[in-house]
PDB file of C-alpha atoms in Angstrom:
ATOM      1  CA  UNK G   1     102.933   0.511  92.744  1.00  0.00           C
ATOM      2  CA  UNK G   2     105.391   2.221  90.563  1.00  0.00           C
ATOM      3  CA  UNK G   3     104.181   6.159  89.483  1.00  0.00           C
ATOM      4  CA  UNK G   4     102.915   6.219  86.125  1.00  0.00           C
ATOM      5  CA  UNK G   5     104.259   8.417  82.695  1.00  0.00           C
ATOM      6  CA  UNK G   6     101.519   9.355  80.398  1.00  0.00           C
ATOM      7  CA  UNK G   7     103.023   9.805  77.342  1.00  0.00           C
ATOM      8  CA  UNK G   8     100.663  12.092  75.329  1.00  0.00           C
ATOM      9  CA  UNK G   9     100.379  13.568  71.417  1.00  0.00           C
ATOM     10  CA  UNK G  10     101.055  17.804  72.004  1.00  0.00           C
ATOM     11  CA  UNK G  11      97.746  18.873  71.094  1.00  0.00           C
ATOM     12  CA  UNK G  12      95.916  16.781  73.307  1.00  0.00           C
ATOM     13  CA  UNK G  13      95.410  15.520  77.226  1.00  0.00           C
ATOM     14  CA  UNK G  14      94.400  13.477  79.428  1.00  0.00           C
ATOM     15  CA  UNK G  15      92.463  14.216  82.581  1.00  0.00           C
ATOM     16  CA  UNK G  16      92.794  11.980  85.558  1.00  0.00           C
ATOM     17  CA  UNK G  17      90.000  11.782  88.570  1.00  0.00           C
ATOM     18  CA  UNK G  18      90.312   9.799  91.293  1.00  0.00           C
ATOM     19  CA  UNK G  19      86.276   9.324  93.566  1.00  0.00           C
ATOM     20  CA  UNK G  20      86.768  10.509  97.092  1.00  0.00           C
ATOM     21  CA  UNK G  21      85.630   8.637 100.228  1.00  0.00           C
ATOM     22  CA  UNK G  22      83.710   9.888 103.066  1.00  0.00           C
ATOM     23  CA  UNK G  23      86.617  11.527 104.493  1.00  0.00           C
ATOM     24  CA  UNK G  24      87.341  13.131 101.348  1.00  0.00           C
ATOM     25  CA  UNK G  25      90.430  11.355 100.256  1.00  0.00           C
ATOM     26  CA  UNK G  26      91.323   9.872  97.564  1.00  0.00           C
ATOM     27  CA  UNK G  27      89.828   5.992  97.111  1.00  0.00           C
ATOM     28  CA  UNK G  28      93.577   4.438  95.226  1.00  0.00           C
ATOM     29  CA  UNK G  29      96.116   7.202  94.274  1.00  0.00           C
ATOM     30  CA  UNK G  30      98.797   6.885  91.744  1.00  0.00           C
ATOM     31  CA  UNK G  31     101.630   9.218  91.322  1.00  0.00           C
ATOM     32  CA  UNK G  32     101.077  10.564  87.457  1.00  0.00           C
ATOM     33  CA  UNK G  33     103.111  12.574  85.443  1.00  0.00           C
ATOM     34  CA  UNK G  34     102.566  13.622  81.681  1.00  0.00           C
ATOM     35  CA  UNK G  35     104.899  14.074  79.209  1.00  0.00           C
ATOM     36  CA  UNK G  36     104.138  15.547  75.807  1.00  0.00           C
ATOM     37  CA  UNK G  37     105.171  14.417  71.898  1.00  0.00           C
ATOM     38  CA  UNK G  38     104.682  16.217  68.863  1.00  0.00           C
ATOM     39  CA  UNK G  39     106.053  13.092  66.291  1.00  0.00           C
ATOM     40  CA  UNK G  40     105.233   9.758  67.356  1.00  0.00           C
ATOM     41  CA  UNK G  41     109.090   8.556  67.117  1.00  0.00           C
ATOM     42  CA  UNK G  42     109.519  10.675  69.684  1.00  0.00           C
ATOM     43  CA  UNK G  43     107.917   8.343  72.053  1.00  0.00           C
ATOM     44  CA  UNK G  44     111.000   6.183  72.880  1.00  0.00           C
ATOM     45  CA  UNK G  45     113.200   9.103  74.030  1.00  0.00           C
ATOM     46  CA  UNK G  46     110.754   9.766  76.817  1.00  0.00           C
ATOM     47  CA  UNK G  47     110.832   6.115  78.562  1.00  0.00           C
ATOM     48  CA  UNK G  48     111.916   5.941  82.308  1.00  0.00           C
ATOM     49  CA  UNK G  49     112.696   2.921  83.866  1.00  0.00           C
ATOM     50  CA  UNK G  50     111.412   4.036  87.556  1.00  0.00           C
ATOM     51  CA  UNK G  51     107.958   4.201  85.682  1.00  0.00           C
ATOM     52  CA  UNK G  52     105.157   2.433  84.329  1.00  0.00           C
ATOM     53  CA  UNK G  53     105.098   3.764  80.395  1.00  0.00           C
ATOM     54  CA  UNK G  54     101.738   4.113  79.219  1.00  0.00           C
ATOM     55  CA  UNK G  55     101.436   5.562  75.737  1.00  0.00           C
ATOM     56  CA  UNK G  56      98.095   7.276  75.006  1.00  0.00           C
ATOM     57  CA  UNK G  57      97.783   7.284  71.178  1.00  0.00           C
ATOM     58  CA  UNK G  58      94.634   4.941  70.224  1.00  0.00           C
ATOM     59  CA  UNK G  59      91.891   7.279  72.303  1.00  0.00           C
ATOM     60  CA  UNK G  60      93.142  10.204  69.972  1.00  0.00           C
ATOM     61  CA  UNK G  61      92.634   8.544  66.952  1.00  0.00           C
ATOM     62  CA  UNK G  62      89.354   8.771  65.664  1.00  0.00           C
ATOM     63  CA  UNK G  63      89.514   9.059  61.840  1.00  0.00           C
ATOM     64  CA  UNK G  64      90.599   5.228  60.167  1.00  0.00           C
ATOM     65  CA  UNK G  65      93.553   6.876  57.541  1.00  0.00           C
ATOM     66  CA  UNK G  66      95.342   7.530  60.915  1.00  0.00           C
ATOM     67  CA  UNK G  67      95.643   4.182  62.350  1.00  0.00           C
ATOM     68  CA  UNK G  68      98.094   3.017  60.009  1.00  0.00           C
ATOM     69  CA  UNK G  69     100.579   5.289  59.426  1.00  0.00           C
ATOM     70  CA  UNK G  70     100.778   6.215  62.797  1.00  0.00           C
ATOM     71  CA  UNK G  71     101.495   3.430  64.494  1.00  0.00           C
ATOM     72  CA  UNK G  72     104.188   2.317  61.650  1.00  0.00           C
ATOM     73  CA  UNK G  73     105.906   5.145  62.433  1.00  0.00           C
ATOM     74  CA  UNK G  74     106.026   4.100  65.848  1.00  0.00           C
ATOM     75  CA  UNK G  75     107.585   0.652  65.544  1.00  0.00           C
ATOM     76  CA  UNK G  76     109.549   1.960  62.587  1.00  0.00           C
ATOM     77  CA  UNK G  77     111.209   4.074  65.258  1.00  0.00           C
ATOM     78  CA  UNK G  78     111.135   1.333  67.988  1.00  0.00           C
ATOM     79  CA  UNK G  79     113.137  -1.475  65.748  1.00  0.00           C
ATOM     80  CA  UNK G  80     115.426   1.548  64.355  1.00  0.00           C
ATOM     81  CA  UNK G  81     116.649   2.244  68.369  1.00  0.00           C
ATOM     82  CA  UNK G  82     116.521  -1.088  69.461  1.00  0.00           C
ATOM     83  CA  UNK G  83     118.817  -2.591  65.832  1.00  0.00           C
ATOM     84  CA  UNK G  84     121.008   0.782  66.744  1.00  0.00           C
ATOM     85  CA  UNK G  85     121.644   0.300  71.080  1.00  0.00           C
ATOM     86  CA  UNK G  86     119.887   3.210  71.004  1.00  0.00           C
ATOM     87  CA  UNK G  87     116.656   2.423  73.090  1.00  0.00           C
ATOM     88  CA  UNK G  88     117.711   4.204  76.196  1.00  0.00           C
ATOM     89  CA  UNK G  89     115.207   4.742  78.886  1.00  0.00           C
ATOM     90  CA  UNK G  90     116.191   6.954  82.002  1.00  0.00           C
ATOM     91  CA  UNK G  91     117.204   5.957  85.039  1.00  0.00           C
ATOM     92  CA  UNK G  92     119.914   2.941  83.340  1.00  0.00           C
ATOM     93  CA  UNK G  93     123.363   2.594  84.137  1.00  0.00           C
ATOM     94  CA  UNK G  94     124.305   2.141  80.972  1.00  0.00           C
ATOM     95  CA  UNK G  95     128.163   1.942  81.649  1.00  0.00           C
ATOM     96  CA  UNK G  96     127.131  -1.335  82.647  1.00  0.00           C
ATOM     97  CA  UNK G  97     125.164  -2.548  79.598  1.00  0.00           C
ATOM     98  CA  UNK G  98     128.229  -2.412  77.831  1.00  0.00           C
ATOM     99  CA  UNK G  99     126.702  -0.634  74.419  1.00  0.00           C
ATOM    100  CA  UNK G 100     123.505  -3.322  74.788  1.00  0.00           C
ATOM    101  CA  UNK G 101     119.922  -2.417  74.991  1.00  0.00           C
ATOM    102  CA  UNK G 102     117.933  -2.671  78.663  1.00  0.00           C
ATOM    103  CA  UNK G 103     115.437  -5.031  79.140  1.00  0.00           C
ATOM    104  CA  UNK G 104     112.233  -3.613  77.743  1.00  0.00           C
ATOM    105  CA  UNK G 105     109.112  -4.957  77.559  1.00  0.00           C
ATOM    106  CA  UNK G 106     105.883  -3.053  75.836  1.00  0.00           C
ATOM    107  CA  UNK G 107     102.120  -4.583  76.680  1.00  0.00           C
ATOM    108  CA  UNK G 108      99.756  -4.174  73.781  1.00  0.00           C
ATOM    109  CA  UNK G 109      96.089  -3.708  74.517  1.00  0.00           C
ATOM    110  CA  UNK G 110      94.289  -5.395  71.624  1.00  0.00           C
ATOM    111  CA  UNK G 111      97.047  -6.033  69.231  1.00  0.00           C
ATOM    112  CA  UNK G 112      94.250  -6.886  66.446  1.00  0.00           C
ATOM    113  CA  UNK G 113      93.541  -2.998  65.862  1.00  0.00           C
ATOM    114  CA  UNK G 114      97.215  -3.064  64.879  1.00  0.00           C
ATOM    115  CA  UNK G 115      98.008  -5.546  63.527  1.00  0.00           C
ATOM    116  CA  UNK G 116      94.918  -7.102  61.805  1.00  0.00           C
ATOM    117  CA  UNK G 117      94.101  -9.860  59.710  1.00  0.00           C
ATOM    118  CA  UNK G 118      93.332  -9.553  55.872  1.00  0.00           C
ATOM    119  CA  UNK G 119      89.408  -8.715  56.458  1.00  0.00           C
ATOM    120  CA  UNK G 120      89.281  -7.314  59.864  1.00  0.00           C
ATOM    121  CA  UNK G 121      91.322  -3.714  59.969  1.00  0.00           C
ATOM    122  CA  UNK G 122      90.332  -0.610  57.902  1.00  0.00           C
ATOM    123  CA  UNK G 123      91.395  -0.545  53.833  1.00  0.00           C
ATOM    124  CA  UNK G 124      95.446  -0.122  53.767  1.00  0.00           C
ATOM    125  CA  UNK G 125      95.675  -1.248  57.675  1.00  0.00           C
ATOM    126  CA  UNK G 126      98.710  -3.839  56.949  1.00  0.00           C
ATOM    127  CA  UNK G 127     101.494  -1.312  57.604  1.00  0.00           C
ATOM    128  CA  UNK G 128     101.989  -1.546  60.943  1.00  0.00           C
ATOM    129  CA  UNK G 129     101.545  -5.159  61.215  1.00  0.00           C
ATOM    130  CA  UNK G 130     103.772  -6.175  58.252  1.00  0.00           C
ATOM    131  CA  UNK G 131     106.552  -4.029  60.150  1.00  0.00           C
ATOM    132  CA  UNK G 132     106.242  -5.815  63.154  1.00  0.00           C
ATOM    133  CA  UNK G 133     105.645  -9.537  61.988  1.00  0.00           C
ATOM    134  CA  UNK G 134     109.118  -8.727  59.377  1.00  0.00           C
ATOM    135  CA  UNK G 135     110.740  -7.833  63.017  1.00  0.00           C
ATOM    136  CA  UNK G 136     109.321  -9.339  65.876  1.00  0.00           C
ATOM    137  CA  UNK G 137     112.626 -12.087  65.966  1.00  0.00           C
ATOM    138  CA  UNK G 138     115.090  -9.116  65.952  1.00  0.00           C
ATOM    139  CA  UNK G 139     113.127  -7.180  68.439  1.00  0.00           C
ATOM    140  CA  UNK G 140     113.515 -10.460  71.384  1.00  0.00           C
ATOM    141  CA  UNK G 141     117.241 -10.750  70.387  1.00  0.00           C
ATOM    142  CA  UNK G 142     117.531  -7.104  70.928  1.00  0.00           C
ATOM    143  CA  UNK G 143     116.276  -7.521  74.613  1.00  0.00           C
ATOM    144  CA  UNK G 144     112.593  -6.052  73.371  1.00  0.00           C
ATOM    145  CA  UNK G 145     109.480  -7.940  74.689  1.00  0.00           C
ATOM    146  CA  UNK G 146     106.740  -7.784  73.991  1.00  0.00           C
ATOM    147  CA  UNK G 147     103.616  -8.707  75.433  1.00  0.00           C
ATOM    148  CA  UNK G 148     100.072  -8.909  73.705  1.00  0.00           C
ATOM    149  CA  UNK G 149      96.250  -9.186  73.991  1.00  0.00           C
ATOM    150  CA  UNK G 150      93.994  -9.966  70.859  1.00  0.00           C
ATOM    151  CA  UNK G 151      89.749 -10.322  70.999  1.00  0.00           C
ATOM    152  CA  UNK G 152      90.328 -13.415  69.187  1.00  0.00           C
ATOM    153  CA  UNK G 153      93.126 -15.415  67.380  1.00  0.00           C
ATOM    154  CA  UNK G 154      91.788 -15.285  64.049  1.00  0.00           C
ATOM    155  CA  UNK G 155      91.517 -11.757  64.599  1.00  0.00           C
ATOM    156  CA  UNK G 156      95.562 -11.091  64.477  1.00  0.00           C
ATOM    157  CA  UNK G 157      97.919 -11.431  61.547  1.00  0.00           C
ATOM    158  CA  UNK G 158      98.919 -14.820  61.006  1.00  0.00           C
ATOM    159  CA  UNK G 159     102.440 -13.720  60.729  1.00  0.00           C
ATOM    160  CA  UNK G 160     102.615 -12.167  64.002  1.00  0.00           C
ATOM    161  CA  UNK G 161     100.084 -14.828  66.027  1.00  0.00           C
ATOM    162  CA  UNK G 162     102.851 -17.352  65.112  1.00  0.00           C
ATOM    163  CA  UNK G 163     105.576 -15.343  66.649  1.00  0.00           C
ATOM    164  CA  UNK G 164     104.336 -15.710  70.495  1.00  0.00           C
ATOM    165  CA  UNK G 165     105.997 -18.264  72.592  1.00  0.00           C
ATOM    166  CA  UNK G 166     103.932 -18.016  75.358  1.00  0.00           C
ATOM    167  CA  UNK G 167     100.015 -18.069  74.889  1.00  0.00           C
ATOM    168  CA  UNK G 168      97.734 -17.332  77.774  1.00  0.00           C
ATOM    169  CA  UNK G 169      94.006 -18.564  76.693  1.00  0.00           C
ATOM    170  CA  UNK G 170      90.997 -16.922  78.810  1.00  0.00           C
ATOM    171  CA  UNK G 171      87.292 -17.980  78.566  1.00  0.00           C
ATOM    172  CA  UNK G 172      86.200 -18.239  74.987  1.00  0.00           C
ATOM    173  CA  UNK G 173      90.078 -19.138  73.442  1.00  0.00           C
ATOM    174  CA  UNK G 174      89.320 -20.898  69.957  1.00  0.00           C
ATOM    175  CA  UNK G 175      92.137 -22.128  68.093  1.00  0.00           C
ATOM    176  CA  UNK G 176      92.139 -23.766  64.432  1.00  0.00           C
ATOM    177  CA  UNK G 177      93.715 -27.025  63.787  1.00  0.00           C
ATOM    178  CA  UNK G 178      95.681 -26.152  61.149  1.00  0.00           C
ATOM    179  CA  UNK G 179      97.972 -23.317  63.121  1.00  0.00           C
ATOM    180  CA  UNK G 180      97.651 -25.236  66.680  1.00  0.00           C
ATOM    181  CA  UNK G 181      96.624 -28.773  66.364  1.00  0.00           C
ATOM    182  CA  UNK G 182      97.413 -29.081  69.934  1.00  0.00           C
ATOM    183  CA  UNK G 183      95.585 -26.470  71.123  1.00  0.00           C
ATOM    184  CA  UNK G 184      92.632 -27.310  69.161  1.00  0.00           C
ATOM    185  CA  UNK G 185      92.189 -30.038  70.644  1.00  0.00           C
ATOM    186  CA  UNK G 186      91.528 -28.159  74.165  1.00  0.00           C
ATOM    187  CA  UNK G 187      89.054 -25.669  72.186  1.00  0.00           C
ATOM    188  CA  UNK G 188      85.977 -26.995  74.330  1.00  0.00           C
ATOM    189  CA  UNK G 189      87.930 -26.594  77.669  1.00  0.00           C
ATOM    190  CA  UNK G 190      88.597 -22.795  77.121  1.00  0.00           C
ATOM    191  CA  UNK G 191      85.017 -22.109  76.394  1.00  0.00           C
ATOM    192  CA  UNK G 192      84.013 -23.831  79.969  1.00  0.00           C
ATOM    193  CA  UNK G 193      86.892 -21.548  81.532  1.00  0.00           C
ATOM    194  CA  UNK G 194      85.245 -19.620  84.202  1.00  0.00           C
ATOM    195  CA  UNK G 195      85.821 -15.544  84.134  1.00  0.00           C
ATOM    196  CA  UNK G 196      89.006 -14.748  85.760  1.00  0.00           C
ATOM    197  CA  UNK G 197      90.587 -18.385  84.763  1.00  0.00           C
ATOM    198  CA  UNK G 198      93.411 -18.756  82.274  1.00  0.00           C
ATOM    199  CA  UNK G 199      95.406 -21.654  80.944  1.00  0.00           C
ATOM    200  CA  UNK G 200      98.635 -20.865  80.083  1.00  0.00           C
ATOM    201  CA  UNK G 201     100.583 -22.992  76.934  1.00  0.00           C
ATOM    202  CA  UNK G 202     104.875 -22.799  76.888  1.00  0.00           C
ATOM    203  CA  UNK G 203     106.854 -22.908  74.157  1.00  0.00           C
ATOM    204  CA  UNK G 204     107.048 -26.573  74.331  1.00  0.00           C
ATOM    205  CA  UNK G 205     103.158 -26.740  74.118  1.00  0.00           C
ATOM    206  CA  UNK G 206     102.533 -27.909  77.500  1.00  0.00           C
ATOM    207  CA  UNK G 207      99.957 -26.598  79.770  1.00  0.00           C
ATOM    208  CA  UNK G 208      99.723 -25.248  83.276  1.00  0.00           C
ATOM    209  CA  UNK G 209      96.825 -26.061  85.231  1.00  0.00           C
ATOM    210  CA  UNK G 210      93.879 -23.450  85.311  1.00  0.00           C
ATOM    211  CA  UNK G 211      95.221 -20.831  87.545  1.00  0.00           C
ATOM    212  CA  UNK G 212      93.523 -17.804  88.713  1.00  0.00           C
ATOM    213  CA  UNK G 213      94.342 -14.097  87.080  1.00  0.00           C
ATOM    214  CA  UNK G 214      94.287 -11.625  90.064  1.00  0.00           C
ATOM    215  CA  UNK G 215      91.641  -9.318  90.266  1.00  0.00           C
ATOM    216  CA  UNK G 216      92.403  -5.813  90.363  1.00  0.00           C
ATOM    217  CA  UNK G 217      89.093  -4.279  90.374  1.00  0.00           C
ATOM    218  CA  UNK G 218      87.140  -1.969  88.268  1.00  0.00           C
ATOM    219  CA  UNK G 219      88.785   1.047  87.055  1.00  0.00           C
ATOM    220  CA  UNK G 220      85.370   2.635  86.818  1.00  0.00           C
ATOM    221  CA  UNK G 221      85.104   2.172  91.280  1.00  0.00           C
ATOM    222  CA  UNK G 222      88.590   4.116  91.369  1.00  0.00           C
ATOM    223  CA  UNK G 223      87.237   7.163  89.383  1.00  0.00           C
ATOM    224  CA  UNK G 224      87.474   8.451  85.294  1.00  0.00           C
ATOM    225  CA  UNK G 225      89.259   9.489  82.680  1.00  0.00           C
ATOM    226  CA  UNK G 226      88.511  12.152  79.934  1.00  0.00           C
ATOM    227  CA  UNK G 227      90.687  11.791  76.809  1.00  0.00           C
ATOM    228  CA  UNK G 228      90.642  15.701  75.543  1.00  0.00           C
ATOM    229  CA  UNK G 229      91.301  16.607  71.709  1.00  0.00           C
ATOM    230  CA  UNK G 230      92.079  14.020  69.179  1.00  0.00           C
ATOM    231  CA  UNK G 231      94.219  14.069  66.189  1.00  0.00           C
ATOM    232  CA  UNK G 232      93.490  14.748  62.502  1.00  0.00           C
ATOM    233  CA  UNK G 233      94.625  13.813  59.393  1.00  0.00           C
ATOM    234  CA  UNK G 234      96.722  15.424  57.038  1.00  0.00           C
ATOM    235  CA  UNK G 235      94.755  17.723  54.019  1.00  0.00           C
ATOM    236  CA  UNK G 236      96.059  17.264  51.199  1.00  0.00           C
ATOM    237  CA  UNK G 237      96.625  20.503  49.146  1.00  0.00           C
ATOM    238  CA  UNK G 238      96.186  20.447  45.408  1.00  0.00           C
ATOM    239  CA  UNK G 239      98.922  21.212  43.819  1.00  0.00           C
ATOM    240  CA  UNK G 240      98.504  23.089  41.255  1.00  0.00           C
ATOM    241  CA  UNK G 241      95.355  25.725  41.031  1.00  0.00           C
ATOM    242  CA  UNK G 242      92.603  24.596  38.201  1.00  0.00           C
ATOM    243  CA  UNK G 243      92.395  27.792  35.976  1.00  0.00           C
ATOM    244  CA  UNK G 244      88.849  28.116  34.510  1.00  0.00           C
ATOM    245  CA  UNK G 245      88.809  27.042  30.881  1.00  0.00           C
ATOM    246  CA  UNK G 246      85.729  27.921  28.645  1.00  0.00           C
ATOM    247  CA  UNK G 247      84.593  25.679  25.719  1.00  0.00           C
ATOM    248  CA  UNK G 248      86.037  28.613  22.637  1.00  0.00           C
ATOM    249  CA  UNK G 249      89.489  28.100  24.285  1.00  0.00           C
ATOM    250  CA  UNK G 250      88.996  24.283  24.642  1.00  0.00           C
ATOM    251  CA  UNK G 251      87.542  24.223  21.012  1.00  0.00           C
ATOM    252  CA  UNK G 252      90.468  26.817  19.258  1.00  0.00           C
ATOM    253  CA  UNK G 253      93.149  24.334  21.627  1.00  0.00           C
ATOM    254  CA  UNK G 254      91.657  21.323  19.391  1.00  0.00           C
ATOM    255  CA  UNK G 255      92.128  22.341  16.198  1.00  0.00           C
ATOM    256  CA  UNK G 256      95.669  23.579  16.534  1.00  0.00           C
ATOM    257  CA  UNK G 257      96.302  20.412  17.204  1.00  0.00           C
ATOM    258  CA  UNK G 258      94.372  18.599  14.578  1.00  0.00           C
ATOM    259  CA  UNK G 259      96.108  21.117  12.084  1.00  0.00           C
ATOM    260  CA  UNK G 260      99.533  19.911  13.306  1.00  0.00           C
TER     261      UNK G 260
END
């Protein structure tokens, strides 16, 4: 397997543990490296091709006002590089490309908690979403996949559900007839799907048989992770400082102005 890049927010970490066996070595090992980001936009300078990207944002994130702006500012920068060439991982010959971005392609865990529905995110939690469903067709002509996983289908933005070509249903898939009619149709067949079957639907709406999704095992049998610090929001200062004001001033303030 390719070594991994943890891409991590400056104040925080991440802290890796693989279980031992008897022989006291290591169960699965993974080459990991970390890098470190103070802005969020920053993220997209730090890509390498010869690694598997994994950006650790959501763990940090504990307080709701974050979510949004956050991750806007993250696909604001994403669709700024890619509409500009400028999405240049490391390790490209990009003499080659001839002033064109790589092939890129960015796997979103639960794409619901960023781009929810009206109803299902936290109060102002369209930003991010409304971003990415106004630029999801210029992000595939600008060599940008990307590649999504939602709880449910209701659960996304309809804006951005529609924009998938390739749907891969698992056990418990439930589509409404109005958005996929076809798929609908195949509702009762997705709920009977055994764990670790998928049916996969093209562009063209036709299905693949049910294949099996490989199993890769528990990540809990390899070892743990411990997410360390998290990030906060922004106080707002006031700007100006209230000066006490007793009721004789207010009352004198009053009538000069009823005497004018």
């Amino acid at each position: 397997m390719a070594p991994v890049r943890l891409l991590i927010p400056e104040s925080c970490d991440v802290d890796v543990t693989f279980f031992t066996d008897s022989e006291d070595e290591e169960v699965q090992h993974y080459e990991i490296e970390k890098r470190y980001f103070q802005d969020p936009k920053e993220v997209w300078n730090l890509l390498d091709r010869d690694h598997i990207n994994v950006l650790c944002l959501q763990r940090f994130i504990l307080h709701p006002s974050l979510v949004a702006p956050t991750t806007a500012k993250l696909f604001e920068a994403l669709i700024l590089k890619a509409m500009n060439y400028d999405l240049k991982p490391a390790g490209y010959p990009y003499g080659q490309l001839k002033g064109k971005n790589p092939r890129v392609s960015i796997f979103l865990d639960e794409l619901n908690n960023i781009a929810p529905s009206r109803g299902q995110g936290f109060s102002g939690d369209q930003q991010a979403g409304a971003i990415l469903q106004h630029n999801a067709e210029q992000l595939r002509s600008q060599n940008v996949r990307l590649v999504a996983s939602s709880h449910g289908w209701r659960k996304l933005r309809p804006g951005i559900r529609s924009s998938f070509q390739f749907l891969i249903s698992l056990r418990g898939a439930n589509y409404p007839s109005s958005e996929q009619p076809k798929l609908y149709r195949y509702n009762r067949l997705f709920e009977k799907l055994e764990p670790g079957q998928a049916i996969i639907a093209f562009p063209t709406k036709t299905f693949t048989d049910k294949i099996r999704i490989p199993w890769y095992g528990k990540g809990e049998d390899l070892g743990y992770i411990r997410y360390i610090g998290h990030l906060k929001p922004d106080v707002d200062k006031p700007r100006t400082s209230k000066a006490s004001v007793s009721l004789e001033d207010l009352v004198l303030a009053l009538k000069a102005v009823a005497q004018n």
